Short mmCIF file of C-alpha atoms in Angstrom, two decimals:
data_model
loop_
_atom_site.label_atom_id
_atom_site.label_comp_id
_atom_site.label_asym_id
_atom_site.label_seq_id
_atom_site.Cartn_x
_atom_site.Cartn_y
_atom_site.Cartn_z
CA UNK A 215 122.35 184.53 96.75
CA UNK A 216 123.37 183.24 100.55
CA UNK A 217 122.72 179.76 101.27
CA UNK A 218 120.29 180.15 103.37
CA UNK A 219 117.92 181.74 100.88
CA UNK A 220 118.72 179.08 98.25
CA UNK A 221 117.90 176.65 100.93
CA UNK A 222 114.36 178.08 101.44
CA UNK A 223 113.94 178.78 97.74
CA UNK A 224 114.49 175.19 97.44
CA UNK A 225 112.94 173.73 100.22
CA UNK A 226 109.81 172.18 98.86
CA UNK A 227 112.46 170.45 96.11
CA UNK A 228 114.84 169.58 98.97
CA UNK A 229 112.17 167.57 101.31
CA UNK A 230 110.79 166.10 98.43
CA UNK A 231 114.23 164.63 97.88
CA UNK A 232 114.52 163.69 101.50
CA UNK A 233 111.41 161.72 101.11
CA UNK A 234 112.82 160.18 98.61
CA UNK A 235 116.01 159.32 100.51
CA UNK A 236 113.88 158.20 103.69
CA UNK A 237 111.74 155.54 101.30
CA UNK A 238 115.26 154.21 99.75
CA UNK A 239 117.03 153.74 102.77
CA UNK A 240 113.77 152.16 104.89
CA UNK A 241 112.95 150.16 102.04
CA UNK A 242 116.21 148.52 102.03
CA UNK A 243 116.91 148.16 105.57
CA UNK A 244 113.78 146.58 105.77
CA UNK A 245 114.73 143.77 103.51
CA UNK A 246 118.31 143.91 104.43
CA UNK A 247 117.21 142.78 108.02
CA UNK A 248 114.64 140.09 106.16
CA UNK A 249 117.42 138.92 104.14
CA UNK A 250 119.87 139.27 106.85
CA UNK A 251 118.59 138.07 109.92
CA UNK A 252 117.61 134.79 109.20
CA UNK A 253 121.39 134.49 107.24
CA UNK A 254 123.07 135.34 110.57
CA UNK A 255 120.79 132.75 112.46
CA UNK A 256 121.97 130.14 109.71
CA UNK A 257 125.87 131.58 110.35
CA UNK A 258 125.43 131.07 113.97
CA UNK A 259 123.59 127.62 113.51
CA UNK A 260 125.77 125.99 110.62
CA UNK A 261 129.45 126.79 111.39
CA UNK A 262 130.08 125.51 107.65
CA UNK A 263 128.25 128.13 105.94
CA UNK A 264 129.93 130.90 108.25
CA UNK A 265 132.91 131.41 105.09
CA UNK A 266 130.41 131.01 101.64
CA UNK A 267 127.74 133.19 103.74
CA UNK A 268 130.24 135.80 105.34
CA UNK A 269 132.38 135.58 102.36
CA UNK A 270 129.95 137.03 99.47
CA UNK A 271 128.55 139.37 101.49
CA UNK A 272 131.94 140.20 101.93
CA UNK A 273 132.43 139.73 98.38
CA UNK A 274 128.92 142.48 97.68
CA UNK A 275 130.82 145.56 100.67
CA UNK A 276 134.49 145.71 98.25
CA UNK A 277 132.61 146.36 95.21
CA UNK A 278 132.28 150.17 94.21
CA UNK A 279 128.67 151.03 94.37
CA UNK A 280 128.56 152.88 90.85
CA UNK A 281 129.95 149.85 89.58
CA UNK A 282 127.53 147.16 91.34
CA UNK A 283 124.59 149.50 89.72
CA UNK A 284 126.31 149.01 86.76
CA UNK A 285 126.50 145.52 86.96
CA UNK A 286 122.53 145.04 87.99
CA UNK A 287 121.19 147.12 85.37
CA UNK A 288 120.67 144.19 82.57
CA UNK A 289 119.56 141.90 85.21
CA UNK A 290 116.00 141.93 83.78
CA UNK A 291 113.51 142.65 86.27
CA UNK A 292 115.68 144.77 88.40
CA UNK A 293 116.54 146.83 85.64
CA UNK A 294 112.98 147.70 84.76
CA UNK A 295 112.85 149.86 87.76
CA UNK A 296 115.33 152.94 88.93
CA UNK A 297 114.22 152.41 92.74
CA UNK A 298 114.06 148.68 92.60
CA UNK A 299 117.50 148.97 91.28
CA UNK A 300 118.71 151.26 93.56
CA UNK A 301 117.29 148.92 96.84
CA UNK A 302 118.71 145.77 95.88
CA UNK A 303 122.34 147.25 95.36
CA UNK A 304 121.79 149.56 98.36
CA UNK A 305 120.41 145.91 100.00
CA UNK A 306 123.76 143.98 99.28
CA UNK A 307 125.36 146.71 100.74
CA UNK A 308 123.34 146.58 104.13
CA UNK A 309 123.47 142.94 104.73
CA UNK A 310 126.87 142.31 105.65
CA UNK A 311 127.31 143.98 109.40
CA UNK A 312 123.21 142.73 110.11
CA UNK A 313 124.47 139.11 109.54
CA UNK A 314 128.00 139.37 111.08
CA UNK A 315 126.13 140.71 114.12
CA UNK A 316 122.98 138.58 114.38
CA UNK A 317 125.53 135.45 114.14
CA UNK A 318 127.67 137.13 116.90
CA UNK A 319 124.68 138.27 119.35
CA UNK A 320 123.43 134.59 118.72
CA UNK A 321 126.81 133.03 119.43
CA UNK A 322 127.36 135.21 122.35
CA UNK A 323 124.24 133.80 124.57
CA UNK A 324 125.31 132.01 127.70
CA UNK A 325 125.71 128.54 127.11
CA UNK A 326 124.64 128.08 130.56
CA UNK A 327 121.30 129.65 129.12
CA UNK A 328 121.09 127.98 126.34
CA UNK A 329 121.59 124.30 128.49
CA UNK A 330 119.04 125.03 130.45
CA UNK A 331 116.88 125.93 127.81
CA UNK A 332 117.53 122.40 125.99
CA UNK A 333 117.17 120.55 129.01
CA UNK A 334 114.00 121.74 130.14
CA UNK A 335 112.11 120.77 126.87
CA UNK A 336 112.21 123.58 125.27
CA UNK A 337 112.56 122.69 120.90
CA UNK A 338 115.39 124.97 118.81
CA UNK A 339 112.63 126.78 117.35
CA UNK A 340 111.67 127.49 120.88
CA UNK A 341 114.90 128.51 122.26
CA UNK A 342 115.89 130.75 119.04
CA UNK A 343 112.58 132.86 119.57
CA UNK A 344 112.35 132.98 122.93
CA UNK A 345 115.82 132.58 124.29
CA UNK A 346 118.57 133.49 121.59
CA UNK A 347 117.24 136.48 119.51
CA UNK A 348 115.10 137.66 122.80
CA UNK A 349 118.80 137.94 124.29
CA UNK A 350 120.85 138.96 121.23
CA UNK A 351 118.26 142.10 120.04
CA UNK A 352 120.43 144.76 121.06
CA UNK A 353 123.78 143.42 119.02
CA UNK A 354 121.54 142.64 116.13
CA UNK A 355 119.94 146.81 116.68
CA UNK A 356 123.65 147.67 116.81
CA UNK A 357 124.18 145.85 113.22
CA UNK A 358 121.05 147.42 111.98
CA UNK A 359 122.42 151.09 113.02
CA UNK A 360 125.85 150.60 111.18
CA UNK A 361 123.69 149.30 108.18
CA UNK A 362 121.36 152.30 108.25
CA UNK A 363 124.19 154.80 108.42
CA UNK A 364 126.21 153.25 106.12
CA UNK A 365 123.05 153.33 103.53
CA UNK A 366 122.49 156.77 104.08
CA UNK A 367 125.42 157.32 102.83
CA UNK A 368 125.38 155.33 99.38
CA UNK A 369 122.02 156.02 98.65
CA UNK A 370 123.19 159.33 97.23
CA UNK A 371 124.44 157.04 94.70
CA UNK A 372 121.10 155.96 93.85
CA UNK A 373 120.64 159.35 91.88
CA UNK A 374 122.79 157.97 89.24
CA UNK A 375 120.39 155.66 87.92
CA UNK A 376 117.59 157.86 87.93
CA UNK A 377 116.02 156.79 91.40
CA UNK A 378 115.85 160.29 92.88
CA UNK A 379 116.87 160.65 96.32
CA UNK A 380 119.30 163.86 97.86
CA UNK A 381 122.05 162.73 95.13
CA UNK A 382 119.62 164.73 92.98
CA UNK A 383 121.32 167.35 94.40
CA UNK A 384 124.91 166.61 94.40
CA UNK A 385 124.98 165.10 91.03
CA UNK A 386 123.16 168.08 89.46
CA UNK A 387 125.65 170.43 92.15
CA UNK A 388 128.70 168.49 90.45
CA UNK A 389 127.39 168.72 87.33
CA UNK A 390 127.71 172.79 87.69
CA UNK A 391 130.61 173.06 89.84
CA UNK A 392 127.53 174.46 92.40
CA UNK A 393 128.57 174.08 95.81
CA UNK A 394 125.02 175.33 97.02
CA UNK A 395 123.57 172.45 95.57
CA UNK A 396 125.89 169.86 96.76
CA UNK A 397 125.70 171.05 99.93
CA UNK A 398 122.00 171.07 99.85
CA UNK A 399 122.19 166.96 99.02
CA UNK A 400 124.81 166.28 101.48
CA UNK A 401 123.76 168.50 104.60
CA UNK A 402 120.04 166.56 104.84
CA UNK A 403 122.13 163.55 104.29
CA UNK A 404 124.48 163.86 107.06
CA UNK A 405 121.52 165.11 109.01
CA UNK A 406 119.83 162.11 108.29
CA UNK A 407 122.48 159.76 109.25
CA UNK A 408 122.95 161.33 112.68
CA UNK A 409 119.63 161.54 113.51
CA UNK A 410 119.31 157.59 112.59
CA UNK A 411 122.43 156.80 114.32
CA UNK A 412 121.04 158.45 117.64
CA UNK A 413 117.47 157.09 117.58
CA UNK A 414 118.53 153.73 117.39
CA UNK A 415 121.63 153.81 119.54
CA UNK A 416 119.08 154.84 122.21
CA UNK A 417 116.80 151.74 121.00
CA UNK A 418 119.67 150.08 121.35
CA UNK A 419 120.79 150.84 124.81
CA UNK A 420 116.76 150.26 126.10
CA UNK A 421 117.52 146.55 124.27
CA UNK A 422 120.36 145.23 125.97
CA UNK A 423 119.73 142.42 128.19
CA UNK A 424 120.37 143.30 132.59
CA UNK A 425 123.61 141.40 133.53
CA UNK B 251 130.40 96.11 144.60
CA UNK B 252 127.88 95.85 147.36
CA UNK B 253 124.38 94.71 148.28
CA UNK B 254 122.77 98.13 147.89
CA UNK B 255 123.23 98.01 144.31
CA UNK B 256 120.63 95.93 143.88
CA UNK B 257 117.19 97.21 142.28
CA UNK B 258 115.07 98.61 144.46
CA UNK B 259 110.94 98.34 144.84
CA UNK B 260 110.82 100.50 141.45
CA UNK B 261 113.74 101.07 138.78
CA UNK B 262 113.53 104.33 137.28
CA UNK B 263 116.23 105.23 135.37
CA UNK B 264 118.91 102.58 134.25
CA UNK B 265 122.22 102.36 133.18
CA UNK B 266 123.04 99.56 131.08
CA UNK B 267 126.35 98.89 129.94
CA UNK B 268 126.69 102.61 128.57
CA UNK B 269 129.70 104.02 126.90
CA UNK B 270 130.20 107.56 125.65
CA UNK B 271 132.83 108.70 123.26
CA UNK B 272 133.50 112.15 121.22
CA UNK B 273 133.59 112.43 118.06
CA UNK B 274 137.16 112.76 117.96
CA UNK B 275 137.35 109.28 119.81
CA UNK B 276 138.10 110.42 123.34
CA UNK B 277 136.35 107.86 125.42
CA UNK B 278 134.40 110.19 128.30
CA UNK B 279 132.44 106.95 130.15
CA UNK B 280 132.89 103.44 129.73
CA UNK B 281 130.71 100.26 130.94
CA UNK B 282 128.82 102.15 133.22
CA UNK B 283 125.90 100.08 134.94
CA UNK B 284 123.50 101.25 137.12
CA UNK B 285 119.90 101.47 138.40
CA UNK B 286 117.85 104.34 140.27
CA UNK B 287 114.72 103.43 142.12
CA UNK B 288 111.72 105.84 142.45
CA UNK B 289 112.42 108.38 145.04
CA UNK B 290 115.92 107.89 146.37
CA UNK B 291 118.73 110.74 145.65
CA UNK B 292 121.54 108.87 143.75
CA UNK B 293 124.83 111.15 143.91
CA UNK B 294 127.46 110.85 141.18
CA UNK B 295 130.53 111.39 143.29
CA UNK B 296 134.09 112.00 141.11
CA UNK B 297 136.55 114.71 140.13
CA UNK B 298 136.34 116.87 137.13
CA UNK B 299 136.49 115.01 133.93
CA UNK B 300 135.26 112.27 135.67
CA UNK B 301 132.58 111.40 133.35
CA UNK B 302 129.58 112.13 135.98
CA UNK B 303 128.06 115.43 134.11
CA UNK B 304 127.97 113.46 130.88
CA UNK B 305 126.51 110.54 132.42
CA UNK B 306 123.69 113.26 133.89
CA UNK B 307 123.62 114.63 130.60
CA UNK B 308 122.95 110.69 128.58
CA UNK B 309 119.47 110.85 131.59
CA UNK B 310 117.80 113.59 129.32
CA UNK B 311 119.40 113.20 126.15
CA UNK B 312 121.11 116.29 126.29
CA UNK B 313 123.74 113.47 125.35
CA UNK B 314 123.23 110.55 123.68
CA UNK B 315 125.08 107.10 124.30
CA UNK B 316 127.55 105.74 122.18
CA UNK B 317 127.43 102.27 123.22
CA UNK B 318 124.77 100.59 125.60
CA UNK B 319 121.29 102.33 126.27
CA UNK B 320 119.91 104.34 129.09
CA UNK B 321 116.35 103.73 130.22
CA UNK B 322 114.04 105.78 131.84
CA UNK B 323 111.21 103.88 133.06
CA UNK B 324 111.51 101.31 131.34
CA UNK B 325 112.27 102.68 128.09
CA UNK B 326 115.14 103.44 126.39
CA UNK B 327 115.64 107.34 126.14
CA UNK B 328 116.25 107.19 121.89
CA UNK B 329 112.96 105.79 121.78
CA UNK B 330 111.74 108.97 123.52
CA UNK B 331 110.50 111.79 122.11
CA UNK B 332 113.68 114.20 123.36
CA UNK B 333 110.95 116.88 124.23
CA UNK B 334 108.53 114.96 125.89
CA UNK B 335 110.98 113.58 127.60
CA UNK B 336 112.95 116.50 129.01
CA UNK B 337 109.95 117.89 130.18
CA UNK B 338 109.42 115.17 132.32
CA UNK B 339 112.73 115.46 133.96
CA UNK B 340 113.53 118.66 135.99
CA UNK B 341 117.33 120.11 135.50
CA UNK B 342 119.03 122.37 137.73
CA UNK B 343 122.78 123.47 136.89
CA UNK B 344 125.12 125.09 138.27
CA UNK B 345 125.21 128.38 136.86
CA UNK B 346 121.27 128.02 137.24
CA UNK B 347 120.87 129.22 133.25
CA UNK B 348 118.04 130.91 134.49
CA UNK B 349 116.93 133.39 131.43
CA UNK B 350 118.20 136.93 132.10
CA UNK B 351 114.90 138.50 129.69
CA UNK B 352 112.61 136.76 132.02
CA UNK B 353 111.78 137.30 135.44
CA UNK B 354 111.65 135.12 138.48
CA UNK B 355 108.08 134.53 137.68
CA UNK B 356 108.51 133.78 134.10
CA UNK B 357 111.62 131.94 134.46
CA UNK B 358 109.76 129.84 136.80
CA UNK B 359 106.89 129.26 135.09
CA UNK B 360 108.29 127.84 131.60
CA UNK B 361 107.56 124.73 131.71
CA UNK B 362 103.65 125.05 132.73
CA UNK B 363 103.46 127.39 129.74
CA UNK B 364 105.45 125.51 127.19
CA UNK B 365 102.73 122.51 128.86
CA UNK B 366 100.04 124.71 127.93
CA UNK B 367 98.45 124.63 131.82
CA UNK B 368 95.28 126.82 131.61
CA UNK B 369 96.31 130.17 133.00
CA UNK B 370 94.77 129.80 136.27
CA UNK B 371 96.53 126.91 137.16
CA UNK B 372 99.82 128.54 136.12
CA UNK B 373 98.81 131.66 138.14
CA UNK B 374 98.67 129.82 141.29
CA UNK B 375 101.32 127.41 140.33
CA UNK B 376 104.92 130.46 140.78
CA UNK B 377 103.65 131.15 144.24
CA UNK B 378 103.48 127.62 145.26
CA UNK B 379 106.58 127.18 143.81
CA UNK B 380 108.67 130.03 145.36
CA UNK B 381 106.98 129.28 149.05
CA UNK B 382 107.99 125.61 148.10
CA UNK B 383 112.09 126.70 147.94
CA UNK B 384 111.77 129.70 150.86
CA UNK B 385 111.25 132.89 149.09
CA UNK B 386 108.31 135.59 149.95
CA UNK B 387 106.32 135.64 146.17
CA UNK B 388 105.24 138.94 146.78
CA UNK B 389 108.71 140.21 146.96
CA UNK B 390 110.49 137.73 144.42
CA UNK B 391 108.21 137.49 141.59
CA UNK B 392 108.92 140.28 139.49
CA UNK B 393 112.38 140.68 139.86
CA UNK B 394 114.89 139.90 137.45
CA UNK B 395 117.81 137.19 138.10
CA UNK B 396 120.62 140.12 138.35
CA UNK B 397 118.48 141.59 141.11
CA UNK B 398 119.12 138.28 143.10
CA UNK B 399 122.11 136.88 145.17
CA UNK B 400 123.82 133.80 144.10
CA UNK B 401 121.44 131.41 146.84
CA UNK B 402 118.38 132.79 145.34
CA UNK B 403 119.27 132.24 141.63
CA UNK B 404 119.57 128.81 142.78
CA UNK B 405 116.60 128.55 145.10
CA UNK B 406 114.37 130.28 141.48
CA UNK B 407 116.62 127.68 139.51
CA UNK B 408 115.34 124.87 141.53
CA UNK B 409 111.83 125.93 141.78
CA UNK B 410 112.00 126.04 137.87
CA UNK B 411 113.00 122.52 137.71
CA UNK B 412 109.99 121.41 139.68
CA UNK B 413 107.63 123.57 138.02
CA UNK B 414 105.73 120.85 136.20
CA UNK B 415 106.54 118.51 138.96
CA UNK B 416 108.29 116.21 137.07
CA UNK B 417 108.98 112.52 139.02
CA UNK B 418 113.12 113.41 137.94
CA UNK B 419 115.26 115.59 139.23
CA UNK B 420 118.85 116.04 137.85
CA UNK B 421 120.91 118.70 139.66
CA UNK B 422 124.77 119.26 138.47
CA UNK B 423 126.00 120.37 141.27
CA UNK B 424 123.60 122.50 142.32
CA UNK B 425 124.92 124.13 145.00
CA UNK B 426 128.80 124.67 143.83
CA UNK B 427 129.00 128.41 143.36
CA UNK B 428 127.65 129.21 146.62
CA UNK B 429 129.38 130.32 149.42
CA UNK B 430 130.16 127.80 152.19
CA UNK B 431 126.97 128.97 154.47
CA UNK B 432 124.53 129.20 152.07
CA UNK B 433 125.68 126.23 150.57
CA UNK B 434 124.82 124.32 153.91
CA UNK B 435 121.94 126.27 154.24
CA UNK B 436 120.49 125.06 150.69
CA UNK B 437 121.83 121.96 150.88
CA UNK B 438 119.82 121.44 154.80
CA UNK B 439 116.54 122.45 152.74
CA UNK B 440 117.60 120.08 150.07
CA UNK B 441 117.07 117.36 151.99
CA UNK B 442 113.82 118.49 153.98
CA UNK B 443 112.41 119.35 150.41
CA UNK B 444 113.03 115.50 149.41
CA UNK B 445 111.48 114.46 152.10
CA UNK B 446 108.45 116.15 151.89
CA UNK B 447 108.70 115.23 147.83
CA UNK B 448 110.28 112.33 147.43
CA UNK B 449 111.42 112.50 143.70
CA UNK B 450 113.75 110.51 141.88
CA UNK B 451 116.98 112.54 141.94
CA UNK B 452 120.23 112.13 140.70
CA UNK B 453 122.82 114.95 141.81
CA UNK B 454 126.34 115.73 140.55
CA UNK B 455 129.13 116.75 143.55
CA UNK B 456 132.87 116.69 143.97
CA UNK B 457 132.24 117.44 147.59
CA UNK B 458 132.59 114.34 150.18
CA UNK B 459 130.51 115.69 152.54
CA UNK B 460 127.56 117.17 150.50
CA UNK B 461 127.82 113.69 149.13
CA UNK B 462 127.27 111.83 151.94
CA UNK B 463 124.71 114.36 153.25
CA UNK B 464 122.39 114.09 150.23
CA UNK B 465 122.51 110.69 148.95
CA UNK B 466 120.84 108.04 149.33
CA UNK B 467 123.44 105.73 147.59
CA UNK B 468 126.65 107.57 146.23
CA UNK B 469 128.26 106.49 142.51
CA UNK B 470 131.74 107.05 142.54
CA UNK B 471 132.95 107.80 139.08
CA UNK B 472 136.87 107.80 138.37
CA UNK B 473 138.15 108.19 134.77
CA UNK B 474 134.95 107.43 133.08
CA UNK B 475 134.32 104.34 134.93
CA UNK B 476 131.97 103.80 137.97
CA UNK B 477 134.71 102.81 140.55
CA UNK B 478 131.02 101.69 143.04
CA UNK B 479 127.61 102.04 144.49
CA UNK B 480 127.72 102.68 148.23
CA UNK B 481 125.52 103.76 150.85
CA UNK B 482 126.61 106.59 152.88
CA UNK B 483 127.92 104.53 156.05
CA UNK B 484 129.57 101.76 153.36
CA UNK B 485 131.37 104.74 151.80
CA UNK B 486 132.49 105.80 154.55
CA UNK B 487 134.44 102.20 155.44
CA UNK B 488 135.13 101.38 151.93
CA UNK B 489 138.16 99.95 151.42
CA UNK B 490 138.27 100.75 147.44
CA UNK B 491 141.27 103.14 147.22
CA UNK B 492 139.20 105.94 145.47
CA UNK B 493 136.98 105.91 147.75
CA UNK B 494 138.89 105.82 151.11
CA UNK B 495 141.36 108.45 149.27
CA UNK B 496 137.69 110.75 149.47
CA UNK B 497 137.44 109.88 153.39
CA UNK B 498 140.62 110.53 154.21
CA UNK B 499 140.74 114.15 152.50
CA UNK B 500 137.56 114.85 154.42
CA UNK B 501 139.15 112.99 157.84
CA UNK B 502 141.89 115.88 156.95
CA UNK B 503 139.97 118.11 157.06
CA UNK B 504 138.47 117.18 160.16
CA UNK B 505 141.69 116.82 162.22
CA UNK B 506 143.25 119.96 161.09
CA UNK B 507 139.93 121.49 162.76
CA UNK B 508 140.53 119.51 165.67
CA UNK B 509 144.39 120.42 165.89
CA UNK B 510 143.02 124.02 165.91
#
């Protein structure tokens, strides 16, 4: 059987899985940047908690991501779940390069900017919503996009706990020695992570702040 | 010292014995004394490092003293709300600061907003504003700051300062990254602008002449000390070695255009 036909033969299967995928990855982006945006803003605020902040998120990246699931699954209310499993590892994952960037984008506005902002009345709750995240949007995007690609990627993982997702496919294609089906995991994901990578690289570009 | 030190009809913003040190114990400005009266232009005269931007800076409470107090009319500016009191004092600097993400009109019309001034008033107000400093509103509005030259950053800059019409001005050297003819140029509408408004201004220079040309009274600041109060013509004859070292460089400056 070619490849092709196993892909159509499959194709109900295979976008069902990509669904799947999609709702892992969006779910935990969107509280990666929840989690992670206001952490950056604290970074980039409170030099002091830069190393304890940066550090365990650090800490979360070196860990292997079988092994984190491991390590979550007799935490109790997160084990209950597959998916909710799956999202907060995936989560931990995601949050490091959205608060190294958010802190970065913040600490990069022009203090000249951010002088005139003070001096003219405006209050720090003010200036950061206005003035520093207004002007640091496109770095933050540009942490986002390395977190969504980079979660693309490990979500295949997720399959090992039972969370679906296109590791169906290459765990079950391992599981064989089927190349056909690991393919048909990994192709949608690679597809997926170029397809994210472009859309908001372009979101990103539209972003950045006129010099 | 001289006479013109002396409080004038209405003290606005006083100096009063006021030290600043950093944290690390670097002393920046030390027994500094002085008095502004309502609607003269006070220039704070010195080199770099002199202490005169941080002595700007202690007027709104961008800085805040370490010894003796600084009152603005009247009241001592850690007893004001910082806000409140900010917004009652325009600020123009250097760089301008004006926000990149907001247009000319936006930039200029902060204040009003962050006032909450009922959106007519506000509508009318960044016309007024840019006629006020010499720029066409139909063609300066909606641009962007990096669609503008250097004099017209400063020109939006300035007009964004007096937005709310605030009764203080502070200006760190406003007009320092310009190039020698629009500097005179801005500097000529300066002072037919302050005639016409009459605030109470206090301006940050290294430059002699813009000095003299501006201010009402000049503070010369050396080593985080004020070295003098003087008017424009007493500056000019001061025997205080700081101060005649100033004269001289610009009487330099002035022969080596006559040897020419």
């Amino acid at each position: 059987m070619s490849f092709t036909d196993f892909l159509s033969r499959h194709a109900n299967e295979i976008l069902q899985a990509t669904l799947e995928h999609v709702w892992l990855v969006g779910a935990t982006m969107a509280l990666a940047i929840a989690i992670g945006v206001p952490l950056g803003v604290l970074v980039a605020r409170r030099p002091w908690l830069s190393k304890p902040i940066l550090g365990s998120a650090n800490v979360a990246e070196t860990i292997p991501s079988l092994a984190l699931l491991g390590f979550l699954l007799p935490v109790p209310w997160l084990g209950d779940r597959a998916d909710r499993l799956a999202i907060t590892a995936l989560t931990l994952y995601a949050l490091l390069p959205i608060i190294r960037n958010t802190a970065a984008g913040i600490a990069g506005v022009d203090p000249a900017v951010r002088e005139a902002a003070r001096g003219m009345g405006m209050t720090q709750r003010q200036i950061l919503f206005q003035v520093e995240l207004p002007l640091s949007l496109s770095t933050v995007l540009a942490g986002v996009r390395v977190a969504t690609v980079l979660t693309i990627g490990i979500a295949t993982i997720a399959a090992a706990v039972g969370a679906g997702g296109l590791g169906e496919f290459i765990f079950r294609g391992l599981a064989m020695v089927n190349n056909q089906l690991i393919l048909a995991g990994a192709i949608p994901a690679a597809a997926l992570a170029l397809g994210a990578d472009f859309l908001l690289s372009v979101l990103e570009r539209r972003l950045r702040p006129a010099r | 010292m001289s006479a013109a030190t002396s409080a004038g009809p209405e003290t606005v913003i006083e100096f009063r014995n006021v030290g600043y040190r950093l944290p690390g114990g670097n002393v920046l400005l030390h027994g500094v004394s002085f008095t502004v009266s309502r609607g003269e232009t006070l220039v704070l005269l010195g080199r770099s490092g002199a202490g005169k931007t941080t002595a700007l800076k202690l007027i709104n409470r961008l800085t805040e003293p370490s010894e003796g107090e600084v009152l603005i009319e009247g009241r001592g500016t850690l007893d004001w709300d910082p806000i409140a009191l900010r917004r009652h004092i325009g600020y123009v600097i250097q760089e301008t600061g004006l926000f990149p993400h907001y247009t000319v009109e936006q930039n200029v019309l902060l204040v009003p907003r962050l006032e909450g001034w009922p959106a007519e008033r506000i509508r009318s107000r960044a016309g007024e504003l840019l006629a006020l400093v010499g720029l066409e509103p139909a063609q300066f509005l909606q641009r962007y700051p990096h669609e503008l030259s250097g004099g017209q950053r400063q020109r939006v800059g300035v007009a964004r300062a007096l937005a709310a019409d605030p009764p203080i001005l502070l200006m760190d050297e406003p007009f320092g990254a310009l190039d020698p003819l629009t500097r005179m140029e801005l500097r000529r509408e300066f002072v037919a602008l302050q005639e016409r408004l009459r605030k109470t201004i206090v301006i940050v220079t290294h430059d002699t002449s813009e000095a003299l040309l501006l201010g009402t009274r000049i503070a010369l600041f050396e080593a985080g000390a004020l070295k003098g109060i003087y008017l424009p013509r007493e500056f000019l004859l001061s025997s205080e070695p700081v101060a005649s070292a100033y004269v001289s460089q610009l009487h330099a400056l002035e022969e080596f255009e006559r040897g020419k």
